[in-house]
mmCIF file of C-alpha atoms in Angstrom:
data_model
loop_
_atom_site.group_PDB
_atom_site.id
_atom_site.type_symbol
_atom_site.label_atom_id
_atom_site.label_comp_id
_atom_site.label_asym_id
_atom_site.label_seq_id
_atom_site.Cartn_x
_atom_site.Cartn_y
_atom_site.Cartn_z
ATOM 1 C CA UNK A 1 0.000 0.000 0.000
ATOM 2 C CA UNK A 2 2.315 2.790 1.135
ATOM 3 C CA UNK A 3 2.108 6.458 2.713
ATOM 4 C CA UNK A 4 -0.871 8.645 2.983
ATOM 5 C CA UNK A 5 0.367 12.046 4.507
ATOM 6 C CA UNK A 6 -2.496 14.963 4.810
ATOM 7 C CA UNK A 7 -2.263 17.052 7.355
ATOM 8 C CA UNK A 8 -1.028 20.204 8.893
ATOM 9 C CA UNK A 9 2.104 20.554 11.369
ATOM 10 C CA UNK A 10 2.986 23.937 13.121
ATOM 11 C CA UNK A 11 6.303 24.868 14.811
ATOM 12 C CA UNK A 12 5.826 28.358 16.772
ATOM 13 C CA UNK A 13 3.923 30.611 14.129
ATOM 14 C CA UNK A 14 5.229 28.584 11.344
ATOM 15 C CA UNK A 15 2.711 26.808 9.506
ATOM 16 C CA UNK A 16 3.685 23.348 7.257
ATOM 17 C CA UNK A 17 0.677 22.551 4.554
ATOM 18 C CA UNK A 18 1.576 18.462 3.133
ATOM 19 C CA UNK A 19 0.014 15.866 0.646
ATOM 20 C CA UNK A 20 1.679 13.089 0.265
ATOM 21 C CA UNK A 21 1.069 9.598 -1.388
ATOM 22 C CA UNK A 22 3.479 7.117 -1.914
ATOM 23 C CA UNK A 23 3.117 4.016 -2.940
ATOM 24 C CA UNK A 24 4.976 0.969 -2.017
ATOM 25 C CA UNK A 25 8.309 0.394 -3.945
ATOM 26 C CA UNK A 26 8.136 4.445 -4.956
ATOM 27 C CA UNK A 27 10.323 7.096 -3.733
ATOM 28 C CA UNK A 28 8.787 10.409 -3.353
ATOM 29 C CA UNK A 29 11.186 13.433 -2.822
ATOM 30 C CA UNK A 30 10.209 16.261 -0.536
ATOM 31 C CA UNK A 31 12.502 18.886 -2.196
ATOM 32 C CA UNK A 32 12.963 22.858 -0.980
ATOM 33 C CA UNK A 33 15.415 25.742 0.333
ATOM 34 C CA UNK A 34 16.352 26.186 3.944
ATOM 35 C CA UNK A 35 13.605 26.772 5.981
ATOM 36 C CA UNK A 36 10.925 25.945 3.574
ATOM 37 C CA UNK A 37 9.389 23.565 6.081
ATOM 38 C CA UNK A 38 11.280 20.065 5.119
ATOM 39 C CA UNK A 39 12.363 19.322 8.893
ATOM 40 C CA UNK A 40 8.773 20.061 10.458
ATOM 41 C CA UNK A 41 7.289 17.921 8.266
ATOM 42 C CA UNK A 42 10.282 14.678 8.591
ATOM 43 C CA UNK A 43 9.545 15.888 12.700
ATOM 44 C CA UNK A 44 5.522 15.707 12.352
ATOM 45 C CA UNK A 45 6.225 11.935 10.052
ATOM 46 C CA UNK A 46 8.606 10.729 12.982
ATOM 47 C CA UNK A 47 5.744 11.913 15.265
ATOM 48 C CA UNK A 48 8.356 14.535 17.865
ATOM 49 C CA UNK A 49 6.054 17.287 16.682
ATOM 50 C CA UNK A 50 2.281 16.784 16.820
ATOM 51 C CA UNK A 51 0.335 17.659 14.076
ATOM 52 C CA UNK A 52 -2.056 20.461 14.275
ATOM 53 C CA UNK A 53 -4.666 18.637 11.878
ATOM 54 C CA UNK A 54 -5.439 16.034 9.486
ATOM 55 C CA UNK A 55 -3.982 12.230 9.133
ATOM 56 C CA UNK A 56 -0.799 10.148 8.721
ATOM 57 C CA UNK A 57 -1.497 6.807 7.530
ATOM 58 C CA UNK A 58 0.574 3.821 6.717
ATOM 59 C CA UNK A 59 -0.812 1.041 4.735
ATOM 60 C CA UNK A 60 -4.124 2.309 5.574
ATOM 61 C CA UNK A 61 -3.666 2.179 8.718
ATOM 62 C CA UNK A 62 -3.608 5.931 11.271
ATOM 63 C CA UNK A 63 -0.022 6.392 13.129
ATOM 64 C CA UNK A 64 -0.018 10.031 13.686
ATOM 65 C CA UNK A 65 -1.408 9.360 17.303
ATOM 66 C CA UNK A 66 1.004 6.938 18.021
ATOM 67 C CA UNK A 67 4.475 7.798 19.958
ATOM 68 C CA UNK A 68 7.697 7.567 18.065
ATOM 69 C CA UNK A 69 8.635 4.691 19.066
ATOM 70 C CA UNK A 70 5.235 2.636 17.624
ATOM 71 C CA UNK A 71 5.510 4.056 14.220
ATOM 72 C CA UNK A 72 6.742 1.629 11.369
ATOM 73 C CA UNK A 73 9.283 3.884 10.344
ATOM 74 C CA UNK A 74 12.982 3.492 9.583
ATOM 75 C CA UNK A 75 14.947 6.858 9.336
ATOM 76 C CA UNK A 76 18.508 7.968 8.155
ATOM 77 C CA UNK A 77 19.318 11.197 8.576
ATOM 78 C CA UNK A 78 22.159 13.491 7.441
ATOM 79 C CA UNK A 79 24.018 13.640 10.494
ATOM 80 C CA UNK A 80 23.800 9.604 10.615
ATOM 81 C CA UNK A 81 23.505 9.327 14.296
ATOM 82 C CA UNK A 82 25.646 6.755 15.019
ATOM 83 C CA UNK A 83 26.152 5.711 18.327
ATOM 84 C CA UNK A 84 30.120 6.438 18.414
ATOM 85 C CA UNK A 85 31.147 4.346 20.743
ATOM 86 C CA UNK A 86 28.949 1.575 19.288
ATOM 87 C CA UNK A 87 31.154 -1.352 16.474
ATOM 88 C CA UNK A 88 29.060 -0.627 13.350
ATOM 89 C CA UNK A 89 27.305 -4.257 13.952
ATOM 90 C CA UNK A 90 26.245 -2.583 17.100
ATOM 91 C CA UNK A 91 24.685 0.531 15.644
ATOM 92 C CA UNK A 92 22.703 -1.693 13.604
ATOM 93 C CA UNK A 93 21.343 -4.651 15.993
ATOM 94 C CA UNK A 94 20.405 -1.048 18.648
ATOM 95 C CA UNK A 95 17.112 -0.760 17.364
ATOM 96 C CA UNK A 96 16.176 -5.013 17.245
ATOM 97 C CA UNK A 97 17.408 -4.583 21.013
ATOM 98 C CA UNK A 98 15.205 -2.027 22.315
ATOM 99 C CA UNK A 99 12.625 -4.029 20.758
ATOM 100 C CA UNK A 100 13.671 -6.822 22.910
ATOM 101 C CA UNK A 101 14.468 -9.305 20.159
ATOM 102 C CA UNK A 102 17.698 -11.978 21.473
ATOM 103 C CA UNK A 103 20.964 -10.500 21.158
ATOM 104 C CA UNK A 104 22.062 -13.065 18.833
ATOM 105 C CA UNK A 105 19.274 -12.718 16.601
ATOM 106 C CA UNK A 106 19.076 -9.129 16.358
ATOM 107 C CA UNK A 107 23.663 -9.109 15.727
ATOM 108 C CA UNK A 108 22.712 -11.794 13.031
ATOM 109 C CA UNK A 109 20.024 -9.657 10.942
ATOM 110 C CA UNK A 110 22.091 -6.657 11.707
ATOM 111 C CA UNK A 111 25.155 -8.744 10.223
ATOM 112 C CA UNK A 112 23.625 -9.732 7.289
ATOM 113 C CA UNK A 113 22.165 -5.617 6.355
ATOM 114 C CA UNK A 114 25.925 -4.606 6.668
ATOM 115 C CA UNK A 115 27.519 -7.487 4.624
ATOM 116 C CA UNK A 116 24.702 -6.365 2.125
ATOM 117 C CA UNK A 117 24.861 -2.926 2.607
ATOM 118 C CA UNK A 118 28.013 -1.991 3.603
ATOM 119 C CA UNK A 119 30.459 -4.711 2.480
ATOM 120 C CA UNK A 120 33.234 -2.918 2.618
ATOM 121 C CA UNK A 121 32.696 -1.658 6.420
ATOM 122 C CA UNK A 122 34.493 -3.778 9.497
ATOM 123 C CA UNK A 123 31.393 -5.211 11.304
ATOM 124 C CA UNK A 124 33.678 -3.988 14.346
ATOM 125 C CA UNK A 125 34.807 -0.735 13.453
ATOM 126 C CA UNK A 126 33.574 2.449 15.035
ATOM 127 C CA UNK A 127 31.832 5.165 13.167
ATOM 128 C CA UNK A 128 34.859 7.771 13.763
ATOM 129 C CA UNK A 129 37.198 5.551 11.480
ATOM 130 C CA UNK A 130 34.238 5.372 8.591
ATOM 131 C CA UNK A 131 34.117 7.651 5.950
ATOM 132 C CA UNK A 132 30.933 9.775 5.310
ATOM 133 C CA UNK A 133 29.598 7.599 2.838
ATOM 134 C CA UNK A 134 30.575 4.118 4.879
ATOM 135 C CA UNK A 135 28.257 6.346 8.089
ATOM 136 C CA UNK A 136 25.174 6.524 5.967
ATOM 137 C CA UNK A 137 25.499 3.110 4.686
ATOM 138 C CA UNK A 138 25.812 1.890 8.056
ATOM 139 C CA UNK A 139 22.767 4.241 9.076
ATOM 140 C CA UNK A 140 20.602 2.932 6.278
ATOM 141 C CA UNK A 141 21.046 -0.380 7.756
ATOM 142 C CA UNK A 142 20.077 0.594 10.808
ATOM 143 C CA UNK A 143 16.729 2.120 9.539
ATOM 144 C CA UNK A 144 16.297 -1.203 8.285
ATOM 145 C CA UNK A 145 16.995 -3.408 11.027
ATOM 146 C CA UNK A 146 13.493 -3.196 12.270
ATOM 147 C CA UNK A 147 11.425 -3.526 9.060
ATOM 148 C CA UNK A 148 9.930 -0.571 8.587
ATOM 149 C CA UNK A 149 6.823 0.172 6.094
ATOM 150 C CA UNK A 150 8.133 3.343 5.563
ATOM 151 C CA UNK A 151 11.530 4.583 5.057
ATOM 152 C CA UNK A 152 12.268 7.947 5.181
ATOM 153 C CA UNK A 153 15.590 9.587 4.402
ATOM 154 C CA UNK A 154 16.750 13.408 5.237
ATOM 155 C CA UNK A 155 19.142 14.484 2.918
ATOM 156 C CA UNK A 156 21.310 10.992 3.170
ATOM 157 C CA UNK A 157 23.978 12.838 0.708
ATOM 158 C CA UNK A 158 24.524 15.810 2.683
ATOM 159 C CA UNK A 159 27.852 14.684 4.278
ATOM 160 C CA UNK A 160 29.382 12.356 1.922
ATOM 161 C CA UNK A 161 31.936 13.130 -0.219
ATOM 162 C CA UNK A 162 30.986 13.872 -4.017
ATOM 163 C CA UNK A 163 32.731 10.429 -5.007
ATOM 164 C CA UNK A 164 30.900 8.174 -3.186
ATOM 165 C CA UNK A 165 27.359 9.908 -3.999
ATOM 166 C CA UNK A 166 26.802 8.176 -7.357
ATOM 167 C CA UNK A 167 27.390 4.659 -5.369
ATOM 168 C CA UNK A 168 25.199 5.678 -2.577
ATOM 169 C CA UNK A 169 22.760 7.000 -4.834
ATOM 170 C CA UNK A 170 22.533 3.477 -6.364
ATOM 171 C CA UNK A 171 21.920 1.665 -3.812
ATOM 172 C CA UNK A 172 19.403 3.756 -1.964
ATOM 173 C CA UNK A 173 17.017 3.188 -5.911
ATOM 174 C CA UNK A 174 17.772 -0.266 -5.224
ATOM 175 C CA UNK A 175 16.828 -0.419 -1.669
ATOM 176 C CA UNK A 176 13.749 1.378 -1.817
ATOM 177 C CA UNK A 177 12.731 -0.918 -4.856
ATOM 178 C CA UNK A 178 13.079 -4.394 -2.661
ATOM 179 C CA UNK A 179 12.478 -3.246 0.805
ATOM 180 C CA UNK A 180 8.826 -3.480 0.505
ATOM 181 C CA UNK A 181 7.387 -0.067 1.974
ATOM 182 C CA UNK A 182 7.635 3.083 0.619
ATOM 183 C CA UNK A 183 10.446 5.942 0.599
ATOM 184 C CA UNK A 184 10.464 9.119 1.326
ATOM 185 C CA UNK A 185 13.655 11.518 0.610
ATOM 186 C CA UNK A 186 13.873 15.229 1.784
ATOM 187 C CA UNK A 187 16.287 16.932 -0.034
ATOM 188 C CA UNK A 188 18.221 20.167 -1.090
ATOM 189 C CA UNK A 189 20.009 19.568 -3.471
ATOM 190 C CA UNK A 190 17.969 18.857 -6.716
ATOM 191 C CA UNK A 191 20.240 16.335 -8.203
ATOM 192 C CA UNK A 192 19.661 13.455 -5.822
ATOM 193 C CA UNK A 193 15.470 14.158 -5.652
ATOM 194 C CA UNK A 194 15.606 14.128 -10.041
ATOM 195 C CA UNK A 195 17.940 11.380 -10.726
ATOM 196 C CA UNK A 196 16.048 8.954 -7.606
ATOM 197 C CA UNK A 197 12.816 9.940 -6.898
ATOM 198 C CA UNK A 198 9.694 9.124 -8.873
ATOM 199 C CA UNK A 199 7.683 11.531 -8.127
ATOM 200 C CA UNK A 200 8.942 15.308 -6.472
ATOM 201 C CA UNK A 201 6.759 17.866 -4.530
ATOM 202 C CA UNK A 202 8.659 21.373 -4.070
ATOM 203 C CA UNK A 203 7.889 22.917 -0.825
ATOM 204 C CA UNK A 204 8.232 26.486 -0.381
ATOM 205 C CA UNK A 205 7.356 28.482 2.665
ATOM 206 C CA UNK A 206 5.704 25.002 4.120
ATOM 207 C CA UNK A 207 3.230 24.680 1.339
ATOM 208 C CA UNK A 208 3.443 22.675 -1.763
ATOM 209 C CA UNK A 209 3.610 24.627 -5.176
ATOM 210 C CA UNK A 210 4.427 21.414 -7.541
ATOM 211 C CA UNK A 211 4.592 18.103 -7.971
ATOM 212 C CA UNK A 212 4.945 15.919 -10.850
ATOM 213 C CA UNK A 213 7.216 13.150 -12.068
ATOM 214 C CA UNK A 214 10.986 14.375 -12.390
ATOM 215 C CA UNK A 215 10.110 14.839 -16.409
ATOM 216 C CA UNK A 216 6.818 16.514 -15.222
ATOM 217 C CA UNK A 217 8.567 19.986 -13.289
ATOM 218 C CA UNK A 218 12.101 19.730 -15.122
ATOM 219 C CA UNK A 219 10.021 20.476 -18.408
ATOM 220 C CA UNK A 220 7.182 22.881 -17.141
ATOM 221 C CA UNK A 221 8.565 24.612 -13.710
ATOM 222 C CA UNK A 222 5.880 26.880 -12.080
ATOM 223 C CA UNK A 223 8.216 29.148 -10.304
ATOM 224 C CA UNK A 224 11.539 30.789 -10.384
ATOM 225 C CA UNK A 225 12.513 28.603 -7.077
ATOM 226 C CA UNK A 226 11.656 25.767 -9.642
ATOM 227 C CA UNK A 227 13.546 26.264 -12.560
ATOM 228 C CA UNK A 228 16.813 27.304 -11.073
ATOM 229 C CA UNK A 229 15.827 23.880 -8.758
ATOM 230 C CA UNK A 230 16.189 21.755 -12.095
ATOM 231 C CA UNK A 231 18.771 23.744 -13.712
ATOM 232 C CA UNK A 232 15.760 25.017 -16.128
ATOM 233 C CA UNK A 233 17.100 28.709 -17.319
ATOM 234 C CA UNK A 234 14.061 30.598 -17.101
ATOM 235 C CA UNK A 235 13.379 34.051 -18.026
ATOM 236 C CA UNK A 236 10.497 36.058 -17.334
ATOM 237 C CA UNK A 237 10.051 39.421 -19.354
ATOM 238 C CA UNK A 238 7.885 41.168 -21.814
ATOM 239 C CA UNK A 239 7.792 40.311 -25.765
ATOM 240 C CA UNK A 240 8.465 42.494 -29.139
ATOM 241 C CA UNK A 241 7.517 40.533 -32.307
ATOM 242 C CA UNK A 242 10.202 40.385 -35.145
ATOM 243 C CA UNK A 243 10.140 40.902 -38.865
ATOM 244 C CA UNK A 244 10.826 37.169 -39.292
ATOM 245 C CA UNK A 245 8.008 36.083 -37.194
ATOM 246 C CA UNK A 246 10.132 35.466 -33.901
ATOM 247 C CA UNK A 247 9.954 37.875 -30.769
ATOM 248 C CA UNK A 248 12.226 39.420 -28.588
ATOM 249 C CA UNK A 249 11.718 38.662 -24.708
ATOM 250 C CA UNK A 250 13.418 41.959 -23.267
ATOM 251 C CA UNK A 251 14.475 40.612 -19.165
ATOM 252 C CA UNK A 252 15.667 42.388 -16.321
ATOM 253 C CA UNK A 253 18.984 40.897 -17.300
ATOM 254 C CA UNK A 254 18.841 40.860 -20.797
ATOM 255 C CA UNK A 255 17.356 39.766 -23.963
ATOM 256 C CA UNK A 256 16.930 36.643 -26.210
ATOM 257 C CA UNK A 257 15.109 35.927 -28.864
ATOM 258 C CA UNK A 258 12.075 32.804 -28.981
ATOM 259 C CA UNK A 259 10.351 31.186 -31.370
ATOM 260 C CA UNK A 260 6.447 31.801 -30.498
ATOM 261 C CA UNK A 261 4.206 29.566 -32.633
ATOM 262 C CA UNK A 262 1.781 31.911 -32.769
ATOM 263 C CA UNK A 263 1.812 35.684 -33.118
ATOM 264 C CA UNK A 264 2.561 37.811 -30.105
ATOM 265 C CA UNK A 265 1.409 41.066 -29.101
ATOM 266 C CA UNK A 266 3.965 43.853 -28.280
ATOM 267 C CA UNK A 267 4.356 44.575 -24.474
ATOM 268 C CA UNK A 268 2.769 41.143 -23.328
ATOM 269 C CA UNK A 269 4.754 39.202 -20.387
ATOM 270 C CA UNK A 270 5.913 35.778 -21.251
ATOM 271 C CA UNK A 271 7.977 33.603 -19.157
ATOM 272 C CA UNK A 272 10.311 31.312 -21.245
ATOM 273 C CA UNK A 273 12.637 28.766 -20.427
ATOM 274 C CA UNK A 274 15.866 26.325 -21.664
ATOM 275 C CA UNK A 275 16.809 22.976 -20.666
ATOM 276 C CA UNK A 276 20.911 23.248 -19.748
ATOM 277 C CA UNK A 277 21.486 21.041 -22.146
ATOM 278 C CA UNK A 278 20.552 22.885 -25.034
ATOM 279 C CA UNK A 279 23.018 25.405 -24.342
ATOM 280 C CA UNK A 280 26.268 25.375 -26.150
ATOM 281 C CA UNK A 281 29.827 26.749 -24.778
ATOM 282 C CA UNK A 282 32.617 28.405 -26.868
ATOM 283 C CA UNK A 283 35.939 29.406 -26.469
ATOM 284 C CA UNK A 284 35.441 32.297 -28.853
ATOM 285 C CA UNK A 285 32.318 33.537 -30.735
ATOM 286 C CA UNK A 286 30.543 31.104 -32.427
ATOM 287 C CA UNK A 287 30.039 31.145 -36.001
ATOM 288 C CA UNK A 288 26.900 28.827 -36.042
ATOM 289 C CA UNK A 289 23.111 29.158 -36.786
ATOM 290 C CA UNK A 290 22.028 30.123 -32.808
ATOM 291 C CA UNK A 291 20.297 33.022 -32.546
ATOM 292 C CA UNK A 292 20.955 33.627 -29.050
ATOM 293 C CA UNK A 293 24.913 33.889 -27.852
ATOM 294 C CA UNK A 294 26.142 35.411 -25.308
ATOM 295 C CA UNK A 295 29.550 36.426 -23.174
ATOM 296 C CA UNK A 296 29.934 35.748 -19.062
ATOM 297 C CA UNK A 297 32.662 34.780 -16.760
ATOM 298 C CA UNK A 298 31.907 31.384 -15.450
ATOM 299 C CA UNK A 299 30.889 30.892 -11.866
ATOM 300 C CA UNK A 300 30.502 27.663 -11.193
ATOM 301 C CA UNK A 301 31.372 24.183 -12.389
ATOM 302 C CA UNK A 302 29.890 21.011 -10.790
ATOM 303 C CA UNK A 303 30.841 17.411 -12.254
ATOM 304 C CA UNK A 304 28.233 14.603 -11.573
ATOM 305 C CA UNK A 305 29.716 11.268 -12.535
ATOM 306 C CA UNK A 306 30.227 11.748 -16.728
ATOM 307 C CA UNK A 307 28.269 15.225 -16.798
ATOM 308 C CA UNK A 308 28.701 18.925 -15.221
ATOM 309 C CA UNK A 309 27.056 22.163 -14.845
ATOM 310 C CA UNK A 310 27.975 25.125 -15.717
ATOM 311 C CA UNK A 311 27.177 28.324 -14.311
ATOM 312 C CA UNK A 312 27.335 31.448 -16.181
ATOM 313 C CA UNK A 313 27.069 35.191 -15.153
ATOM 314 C CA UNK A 314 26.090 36.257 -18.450
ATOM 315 C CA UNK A 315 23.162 38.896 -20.015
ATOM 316 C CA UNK A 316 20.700 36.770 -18.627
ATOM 317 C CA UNK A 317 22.386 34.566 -16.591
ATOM 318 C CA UNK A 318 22.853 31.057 -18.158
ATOM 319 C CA UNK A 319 23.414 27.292 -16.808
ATOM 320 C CA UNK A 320 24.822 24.424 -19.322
ATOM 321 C CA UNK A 321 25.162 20.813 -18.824
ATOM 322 C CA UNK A 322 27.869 19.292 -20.752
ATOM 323 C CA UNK A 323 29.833 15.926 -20.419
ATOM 324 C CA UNK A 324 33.074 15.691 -17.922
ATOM 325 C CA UNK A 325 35.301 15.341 -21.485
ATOM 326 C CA UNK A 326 34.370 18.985 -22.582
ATOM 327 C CA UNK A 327 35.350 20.205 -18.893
ATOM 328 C CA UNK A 328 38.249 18.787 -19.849
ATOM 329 C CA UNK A 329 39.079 19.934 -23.144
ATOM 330 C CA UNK A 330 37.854 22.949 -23.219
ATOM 331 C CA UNK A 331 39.939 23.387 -19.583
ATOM 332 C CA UNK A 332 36.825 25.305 -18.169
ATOM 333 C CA UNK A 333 37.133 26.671 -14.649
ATOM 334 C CA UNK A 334 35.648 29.746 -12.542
ATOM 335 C CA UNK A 335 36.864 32.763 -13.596
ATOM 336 C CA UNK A 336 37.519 32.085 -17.041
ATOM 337 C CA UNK A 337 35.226 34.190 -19.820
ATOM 338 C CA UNK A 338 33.600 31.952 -22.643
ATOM 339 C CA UNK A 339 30.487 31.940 -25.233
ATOM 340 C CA UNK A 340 27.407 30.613 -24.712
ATOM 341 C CA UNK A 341 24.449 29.670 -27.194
ATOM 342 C CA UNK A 342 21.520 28.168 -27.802
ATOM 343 C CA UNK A 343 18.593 28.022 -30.986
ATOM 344 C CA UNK A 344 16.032 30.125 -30.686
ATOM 345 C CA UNK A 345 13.620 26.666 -31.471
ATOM 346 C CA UNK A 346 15.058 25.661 -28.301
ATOM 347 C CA UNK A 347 13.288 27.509 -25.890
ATOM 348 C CA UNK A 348 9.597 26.641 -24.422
ATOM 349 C CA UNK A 349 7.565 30.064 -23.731
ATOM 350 C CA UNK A 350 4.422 30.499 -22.426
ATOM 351 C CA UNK A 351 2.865 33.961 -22.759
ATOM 352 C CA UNK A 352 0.601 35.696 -19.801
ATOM 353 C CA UNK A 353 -3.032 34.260 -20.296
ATOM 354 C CA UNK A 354 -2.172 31.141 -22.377
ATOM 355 C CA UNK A 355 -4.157 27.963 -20.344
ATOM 356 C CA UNK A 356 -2.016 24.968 -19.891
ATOM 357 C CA UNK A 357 1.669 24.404 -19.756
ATOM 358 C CA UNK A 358 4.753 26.181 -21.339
ATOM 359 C CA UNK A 359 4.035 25.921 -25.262
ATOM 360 C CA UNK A 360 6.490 23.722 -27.645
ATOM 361 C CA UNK A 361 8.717 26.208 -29.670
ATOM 362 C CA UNK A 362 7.199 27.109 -32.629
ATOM 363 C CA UNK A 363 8.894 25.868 -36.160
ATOM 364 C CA UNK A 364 10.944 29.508 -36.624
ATOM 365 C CA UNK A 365 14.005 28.778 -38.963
ATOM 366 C CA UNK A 366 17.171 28.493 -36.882
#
């Protein structure tokens, strides 16, 4: 069955809005900025904050009026939380113990999540010689000694090393696949909720303002939080048509030109947007077909496993996802000044009073 979340949580005068559903074998990321209400809602799930109104339910059955301690859930948070002078086998058998099960049962299940788990951790060592990413594996463990129905991770990747998150990453998909409840991740950082989770819900100032598959918000965000969340480059501004049936969206930051497939009326606010991928870098100007190049310093470059982002402080501001290689080759690094571009065909726009989602590009010659 899975997770039925509905309610509302409230820490001092800060009110938390949440609807969740998660199904068993589904991971559902709970994804915002600091102090967008992530923590009261993984406190009002874990059941240390009361909820104001509404229901928790797990597999159809009501735990929000039951103590911590009675709720079928397993959690790993950032921190880990190991016990440090506890072995790792220790850490992991705690929770079987305080349920009373035999010692030697609860070291054998315990000894048999590490060796799957975390093969490469010393059922005897203590947390203090693990590294980050041994920690969590450890901790995941632990959230699984007991058999939880629902297992619910905040922000597992937060402390482990950029390395070990692809590996991590991995085997979190594959435990919440086979575990047999549902998952839950919180998370900052969008990279871990889009490349895990199969369905997101942003949270900003504790209410909900999207959710969707991964495919669903990284091609139509509803917010600026949103698309700079995906790595969407959005622009909001107001349009000019063009002799050649394209438009000009003039930004705070600067302009670029879109391909409306239909035509536009002068003055009228459109918000547009680019998927990082479509953008091209340069060393110098580029001599190609793209309508829209531009000149920045970069600010940023962050490898993932065989692809990067890169940040841009151009006239608008641009992001650009490119493979490791062309890090490489093209020897980019902060500081340094290149060209950006992308097609004018490229970019989805969606002008003020249009129903639906942002429009296809329109068929506008390169």
């Amino acid at each position: 069955m899975g997770l039925h979340a509905d309610f509302t949580a409230r820490r001092d005068t800060f009110d938390v809005d949440v609807d969740l559903d998660v199904r068993d074998g589904e991971i559902a990321a709970l994804l915002g900025p600091n102090g967008a209400g992530k923590s009261t809602v993984v406190d009002a799930l874990i059941g240390t904050l009361p909820i104001a109104e509404g229901t928790i339910e797990i597999d159809g059955e009501r735990v929000d009026r039951l103590p911590p301690e009675e709720r079928p859930i397993g959690v790993c948070f950032q921190d880990d939380l190991l016990f440090p002078r506890l072995s790792a086998l220790e850490n992991v058998s705690f929770p079987l113990r305080a349920r009373k099960l035999p010692k030697e049962d609860a070291r054998r299940r315990a000894g048999q999540l590490l060796g799957r788990l975390a093969p490469a951790v010393d059922a005897d060592a203590r947390p203090r010689s693990m590294s980050g990413g041994e920690r969590q594996r450890v901790a995941l463990a632990r959230a699984l000694a007991p058999e939880p129905r629902l297992l619910l991770l905040d922000e597992p990747f937060a402390n482990v090393d950029v390395s070990a998150r692809p590996g991590l990453r991995s085997l979190v998909r594959e435990v919440a696949e086979t575990f047999g409840g549902a998952t839950v991740l919180i998370a900052h950082e969008p990279l871990d909720a889009l490349t895990l989770a199969t369905h997101v819900s942003l949270i900003e100032a504790g209410r909900i303002t999207q959710s969707g598959t991964p495919e669903e918000i990284r091609s139509s965000p509803r917010s600026a939080y949103a698309a700079d969340l995906v790595g969407v480059n959005l622009f909001t501004g107001t349009l000019a048509p063009l002799e050649d049936g394209g438009a000009m969206l003039s930004t705070r930051n600067g302009d670029i030109v879109v391909a409306p497939d239909r035509a536009v009326v002068p003055g009228s606010t459109a918000l547009a947007g680019t998927n990082p991928s479509a953008t091209s870098l340069h060393a110098a100007g580029p001599e190609g077909s793209a309508r829209n190049v531009f000149h920045g310093e970069i600010v940023e470059v962050a490898l993932d496993g065989d692809r990067a982002r890169v940040r841009l402080a151009s006239r608008p501001p641009l992001t650009a996802e490119v493979t490791a290689a062309s890090i490489v080759r093209m020897e980019l690094r902060p500081g340094m000044r290149i060209w950006a571009s992308f097609k004018a065909v490229e970019v989805s726009l969606q002008i003020e009073g249009d129903d639906g989602p942002a429009l296809a590009a329109g068929t506008l010659g390169r």
